[in-house]
Tab-separated table of C-alpha atoms in Angstrom:
chain	number	residue	atom	x	y	z
A	246	UNK	CA	11.377	-8.011	1.215
A	247	UNK	CA	14.268	-9.158	3.321
A	248	UNK	CA	16.114	-5.912	3.884
A	249	UNK	CA	16.040	-3.739	6.988
A	250	UNK	CA	16.072	-0.060	7.792
A	251	UNK	CA	19.756	0.463	8.537
A	252	UNK	CA	22.918	1.646	6.843
A	253	UNK	CA	24.251	-1.869	6.417
A	254	UNK	CA	21.545	-2.379	3.838
A	255	UNK	CA	21.287	1.117	2.409
A	256	UNK	CA	25.031	1.485	2.017
A	257	UNK	CA	26.603	4.915	2.235
A	258	UNK	CA	28.276	4.746	-1.149
A	259	UNK	CA	26.632	6.616	-3.990
A	260	UNK	CA	24.433	8.816	-1.823
A	261	UNK	CA	23.539	12.083	-3.545
A	262	UNK	CA	21.451	13.515	-0.708
A	263	UNK	CA	20.313	12.455	2.730
A	264	UNK	CA	17.590	14.455	4.446
A	265	UNK	CA	15.863	13.891	7.771
A	266	UNK	CA	12.455	15.495	8.198
A	267	UNK	CA	10.491	15.544	11.473
A	268	UNK	CA	6.810	16.417	11.620
A	269	UNK	CA	4.029	15.752	14.113
A	270	UNK	CA	5.828	12.915	15.842
A	271	UNK	CA	6.969	11.176	12.663
A	272	UNK	CA	10.402	11.123	11.043
A	273	UNK	CA	11.194	10.488	7.386
A	274	UNK	CA	14.759	9.897	6.237
A	275	UNK	CA	14.914	10.559	2.503
A	276	UNK	CA	18.017	9.117	0.852
A	277	UNK	CA	18.678	9.609	-2.844
A	278	UNK	CA	21.236	7.691	-4.866
A	279	UNK	CA	20.128	9.229	-8.137
A	280	UNK	CA	21.811	12.424	-9.242
A	281	UNK	CA	18.960	13.831	-11.339
A	282	UNK	CA	15.962	12.914	-9.198
A	283	UNK	CA	13.685	15.981	-9.436
A	284	UNK	CA	13.315	18.124	-6.324
A	285	UNK	CA	9.659	18.648	-7.242
A	286	UNK	CA	8.964	14.898	-7.120
A	287	UNK	CA	10.919	14.546	-3.892
A	288	UNK	CA	8.842	17.303	-2.289
A	289	UNK	CA	5.591	15.690	-3.393
A	290	UNK	CA	6.664	12.307	-2.007
A	291	UNK	CA	7.606	13.849	1.323
A	292	UNK	CA	4.335	15.780	1.504
A	293	UNK	CA	2.381	12.615	0.651
A	294	UNK	CA	4.161	10.657	3.376
A	295	UNK	CA	3.377	13.171	6.097
A	296	UNK	CA	-0.257	13.346	5.009
A	297	UNK	CA	-1.124	9.693	4.426
A	298	UNK	CA	1.140	7.736	6.756
A	299	UNK	CA	-0.291	9.221	9.974
A	300	UNK	CA	-3.792	8.659	8.574
A	301	UNK	CA	-3.001	5.037	7.763
A	302	UNK	CA	-1.505	4.482	11.207
A	303	UNK	CA	-4.512	6.087	12.907
A	304	UNK	CA	-6.983	3.904	11.007
A	305	UNK	CA	-5.128	0.601	10.818
A	306	UNK	CA	-2.217	0.292	13.249
A	307	UNK	CA	-1.372	2.804	15.946
A	308	UNK	CA	1.854	0.888	16.620
A	309	UNK	CA	3.244	1.527	13.138
A	310	UNK	CA	6.878	2.717	13.147
A	311	UNK	CA	7.425	6.413	13.799
A	312	UNK	CA	10.648	6.478	11.761
A	313	UNK	CA	10.560	5.566	8.058
A	314	UNK	CA	13.287	5.613	5.412
A	315	UNK	CA	12.838	6.195	1.682
A	316	UNK	CA	15.684	5.302	-0.671
A	317	UNK	CA	15.693	6.453	-4.283
A	318	UNK	CA	17.658	3.512	-5.594
A	319	UNK	CA	18.605	3.120	-9.276
A	320	UNK	CA	19.643	-0.470	-8.585
A	321	UNK	CA	16.033	-1.388	-7.861
A	322	UNK	CA	14.242	-2.280	-11.112
A	323	UNK	CA	10.669	-2.723	-9.891
A	324	UNK	CA	8.425	0.222	-9.060
A	325	UNK	CA	8.902	0.161	-5.280
A	326	UNK	CA	9.201	-2.309	-2.420
A	327	UNK	CA	8.911	-2.082	1.344
A	328	UNK	CA	10.132	-4.125	4.280
A	329	UNK	CA	10.267	-3.272	7.947
A	330	UNK	CA	10.317	0.548	7.887
A	331	UNK	CA	12.203	1.100	4.623
A	332	UNK	CA	10.923	1.637	1.088
A	333	UNK	CA	13.023	1.547	-2.066
A	334	UNK	CA	11.806	3.489	-5.105
A	335	UNK	CA	12.927	3.111	-8.707
A	336	UNK	CA	13.784	6.636	-9.950
A	337	UNK	CA	13.227	5.680	-13.578
A	338	UNK	CA	9.595	4.877	-12.788
A	339	UNK	CA	9.144	8.429	-11.580
A	340	UNK	CA	10.879	9.824	-14.646
A	341	UNK	CA	8.226	8.105	-16.734
A	342	UNK	CA	5.326	8.563	-14.281
A	343	UNK	CA	5.944	11.810	-12.400
A	344	UNK	CA	2.351	12.031	-11.131
A	345	UNK	CA	2.311	8.568	-9.573
A	346	UNK	CA	2.903	9.974	-6.115
A	347	UNK	CA	0.549	7.482	-4.501
A	348	UNK	CA	3.080	4.728	-4.927
A	349	UNK	CA	4.026	6.256	-1.569
A	350	UNK	CA	0.506	5.695	-0.216
A	351	UNK	CA	0.528	2.040	-1.273
A	352	UNK	CA	4.048	1.303	-0.075
A	353	UNK	CA	3.860	2.916	3.346
A	354	UNK	CA	0.677	0.956	3.971
A	355	UNK	CA	2.879	-2.133	3.790
A	356	UNK	CA	4.900	-0.601	6.631
A	357	UNK	CA	1.688	0.025	8.576
A	358	UNK	CA	0.528	-3.540	7.902
A	359	UNK	CA	3.589	-4.884	9.763
A	360	UNK	CA	2.499	-8.475	9.251
A	361	UNK	CA	4.760	-11.226	10.499
A	362	UNK	CA	7.159	-11.934	7.632
A	363	UNK	CA	5.814	-15.461	7.368
A	364	UNK	CA	2.232	-14.213	7.244
A	365	UNK	CA	2.083	-11.852	4.282
A	366	UNK	CA	0.151	-14.653	2.618
A	367	UNK	CA	-2.146	-14.738	0.877
A	368	UNK	CA	-0.335	-11.987	-1.006
A	369	UNK	CA	-3.504	-11.016	-2.850
A	370	UNK	CA	-4.995	-9.935	0.480
A	371	UNK	CA	-1.896	-7.946	1.391
A	372	UNK	CA	-1.757	-6.147	-1.948
A	373	UNK	CA	-5.510	-5.730	-2.192
A	374	UNK	CA	-5.539	-3.944	1.157
A	375	UNK	CA	-2.673	-1.656	0.112
A	376	UNK	CA	-4.481	-0.636	-3.089
A	377	UNK	CA	-7.757	-0.215	-1.188
A	378	UNK	CA	-5.899	2.256	1.011
A	379	UNK	CA	-4.404	3.956	-2.033
A	380	UNK	CA	-7.967	4.316	-3.349
A	381	UNK	CA	-9.380	5.702	-0.099
A	382	UNK	CA	-6.478	7.886	1.077
A	383	UNK	CA	-4.492	8.669	-2.073
A	384	UNK	CA	-3.522	12.279	-2.784
A	385	UNK	CA	-2.919	12.278	-6.543
A	386	UNK	CA	-4.660	9.275	-8.097
A	387	UNK	CA	-6.632	11.240	-10.662
A	388	UNK	CA	-3.592	13.083	-11.999
A	389	UNK	CA	-1.752	9.767	-12.171
A	390	UNK	CA	-4.625	8.252	-14.180
A	391	UNK	CA	-4.928	5.578	-11.497
A	392	UNK	CA	-8.261	4.026	-10.631
A	393	UNK	CA	-9.760	0.723	-9.574
A	394	UNK	CA	-9.900	-1.816	-12.393
A	395	UNK	CA	-13.444	-2.188	-13.755
A	396	UNK	CA	-14.928	-5.634	-13.227
A	397	UNK	CA	-14.902	-8.200	-15.991
A	398	UNK	CA	-15.729	-11.891	-15.966
A	399	UNK	CA	-12.140	-13.026	-16.523
A	400	UNK	CA	-11.092	-11.700	-13.125
A	401	UNK	CA	-10.576	-13.477	-9.813
A	402	UNK	CA	-10.410	-12.105	-6.297
A	403	UNK	CA	-6.879	-13.543	-6.184
A	404	UNK	CA	-5.685	-11.164	-8.921
A	405	UNK	CA	-4.580	-8.758	-6.145
A	406	UNK	CA	-3.937	-5.020	-6.336
A	407	UNK	CA	-6.701	-2.913	-7.941
A	408	UNK	CA	-8.923	-5.859	-8.871
A	409	UNK	CA	-9.002	-7.166	-5.319
A	410	UNK	CA	-9.246	-3.639	-3.924
A	411	UNK	CA	-12.418	-3.027	-5.911
A	412	UNK	CA	-13.890	-6.253	-4.527
A	413	UNK	CA	-13.079	-4.985	-1.029
A	414	UNK	CA	-14.863	-1.703	-1.779
A	415	UNK	CA	-17.924	-3.697	-2.815
A	416	UNK	CA	-17.823	-5.684	0.450
A	417	UNK	CA	-17.498	-2.457	2.435
A	418	UNK	CA	-20.509	-1.092	0.539
A	419	UNK	CA	-22.670	-4.179	0.969
A	420	UNK	CA	-21.654	-5.837	4.211
A	421	UNK	CA	-19.378	-4.071	6.680
A	422	UNK	CA	-17.886	-0.586	6.579
A	423	UNK	CA	-15.012	-1.828	8.775
A	424	UNK	CA	-14.337	-4.940	6.717
A	425	UNK	CA	-10.843	-3.917	5.543
A	426	UNK	CA	-9.817	-2.786	9.028
A	427	UNK	CA	-10.892	-6.178	10.369
A	428	UNK	CA	-9.120	-8.025	7.560
A	429	UNK	CA	-5.911	-6.060	8.112
A	430	UNK	CA	-6.015	-6.743	11.851
A	431	UNK	CA	-6.577	-10.452	11.278
A	432	UNK	CA	-3.563	-10.592	8.972
A	433	UNK	CA	-1.373	-8.735	11.465
A	434	UNK	CA	-2.532	-10.936	14.355
A	435	UNK	CA	-1.878	-14.122	12.353
A	436	UNK	CA	-5.589	-14.835	12.759
A	437	UNK	CA	-6.569	-14.869	9.078
A	438	UNK	CA	-7.802	-18.048	7.445
A	439	UNK	CA	-10.636	-18.936	5.079
A	440	UNK	CA	-13.155	-18.773	7.908
A	441	UNK	CA	-12.592	-15.016	8.220
A	442	UNK	CA	-15.046	-14.269	5.416
A	443	UNK	CA	-17.918	-16.231	6.978
A	444	UNK	CA	-17.237	-14.777	10.405
A	445	UNK	CA	-17.277	-11.224	9.056
A	446	UNK	CA	-19.943	-11.339	6.342
A	447	UNK	CA	-21.798	-14.616	6.793
A	448	UNK	CA	-20.595	-15.866	3.410
A	449	UNK	CA	-17.507	-17.543	2.021
A	450	UNK	CA	-15.137	-15.597	-0.209
A	451	UNK	CA	-16.337	-17.598	-3.221
A	452	UNK	CA	-19.965	-16.840	-2.420
A	453	UNK	CA	-19.123	-13.155	-2.059
A	454	UNK	CA	-17.251	-13.117	-5.354
A	455	UNK	CA	-20.171	-14.780	-7.145
A	456	UNK	CA	-22.532	-12.167	-5.739
A	457	UNK	CA	-20.105	-9.404	-6.715
A	458	UNK	CA	-19.757	-10.785	-10.238
A	459	UNK	CA	-23.529	-10.799	-10.637
A	460	UNK	CA	-23.825	-7.131	-9.611
A	461	UNK	CA	-20.406	-5.436	-9.388
A	462	UNK	CA	-21.570	-1.835	-9.051
A	463	UNK	CA	-19.862	0.044	-6.236
A	464	UNK	CA	-20.452	3.303	-4.417
A	465	UNK	CA	-17.385	5.501	-4.090
A	466	UNK	CA	-15.884	5.681	-0.624
A	467	UNK	CA	-14.413	9.146	-1.091
């Protein structure tokens, strides 16, 4: 976080390719700074964006940006990171994990979330939502060998990512099919606090987790 979608951040030096794709009212600028990034992976990432991003925006935030930039950036050493309407991807991750196309699905959900920069906390909620969306809208999870983490007693709802996402699936199953949409909206509106859980489900987050831990079976949402 902390960078913006403009050339002052991206920097024009070292660019191998720079493509602008328009489709159905959305624009993706795809910048590569990595000479050997496979065209096949690039195509899959672009296809995933134009499938999942409009779906995410339709479900969660109709005001999500219409213009998004992807940068294949060898200087970035994580997997991927998003801020404002720009996502950086580590090309070496894709060399090792060519089927992990739904990194796109997770990352562009952060763009859709568009929470105030001071209100991405608690981060476990932010990341749990993004992996919930990867689970429900992902295009290649099975081929990537990606799935929700099975429950075990050492876990906490604050573990984030797939562990938290599975907990959210359970809540959707048991309590409210729109739970994640409501949670996402509360985060974006700066309205989230610990009372959210009681207001939405009638129970505190700790009570919900205890109930989940006692019977963690879930029904698939897709």
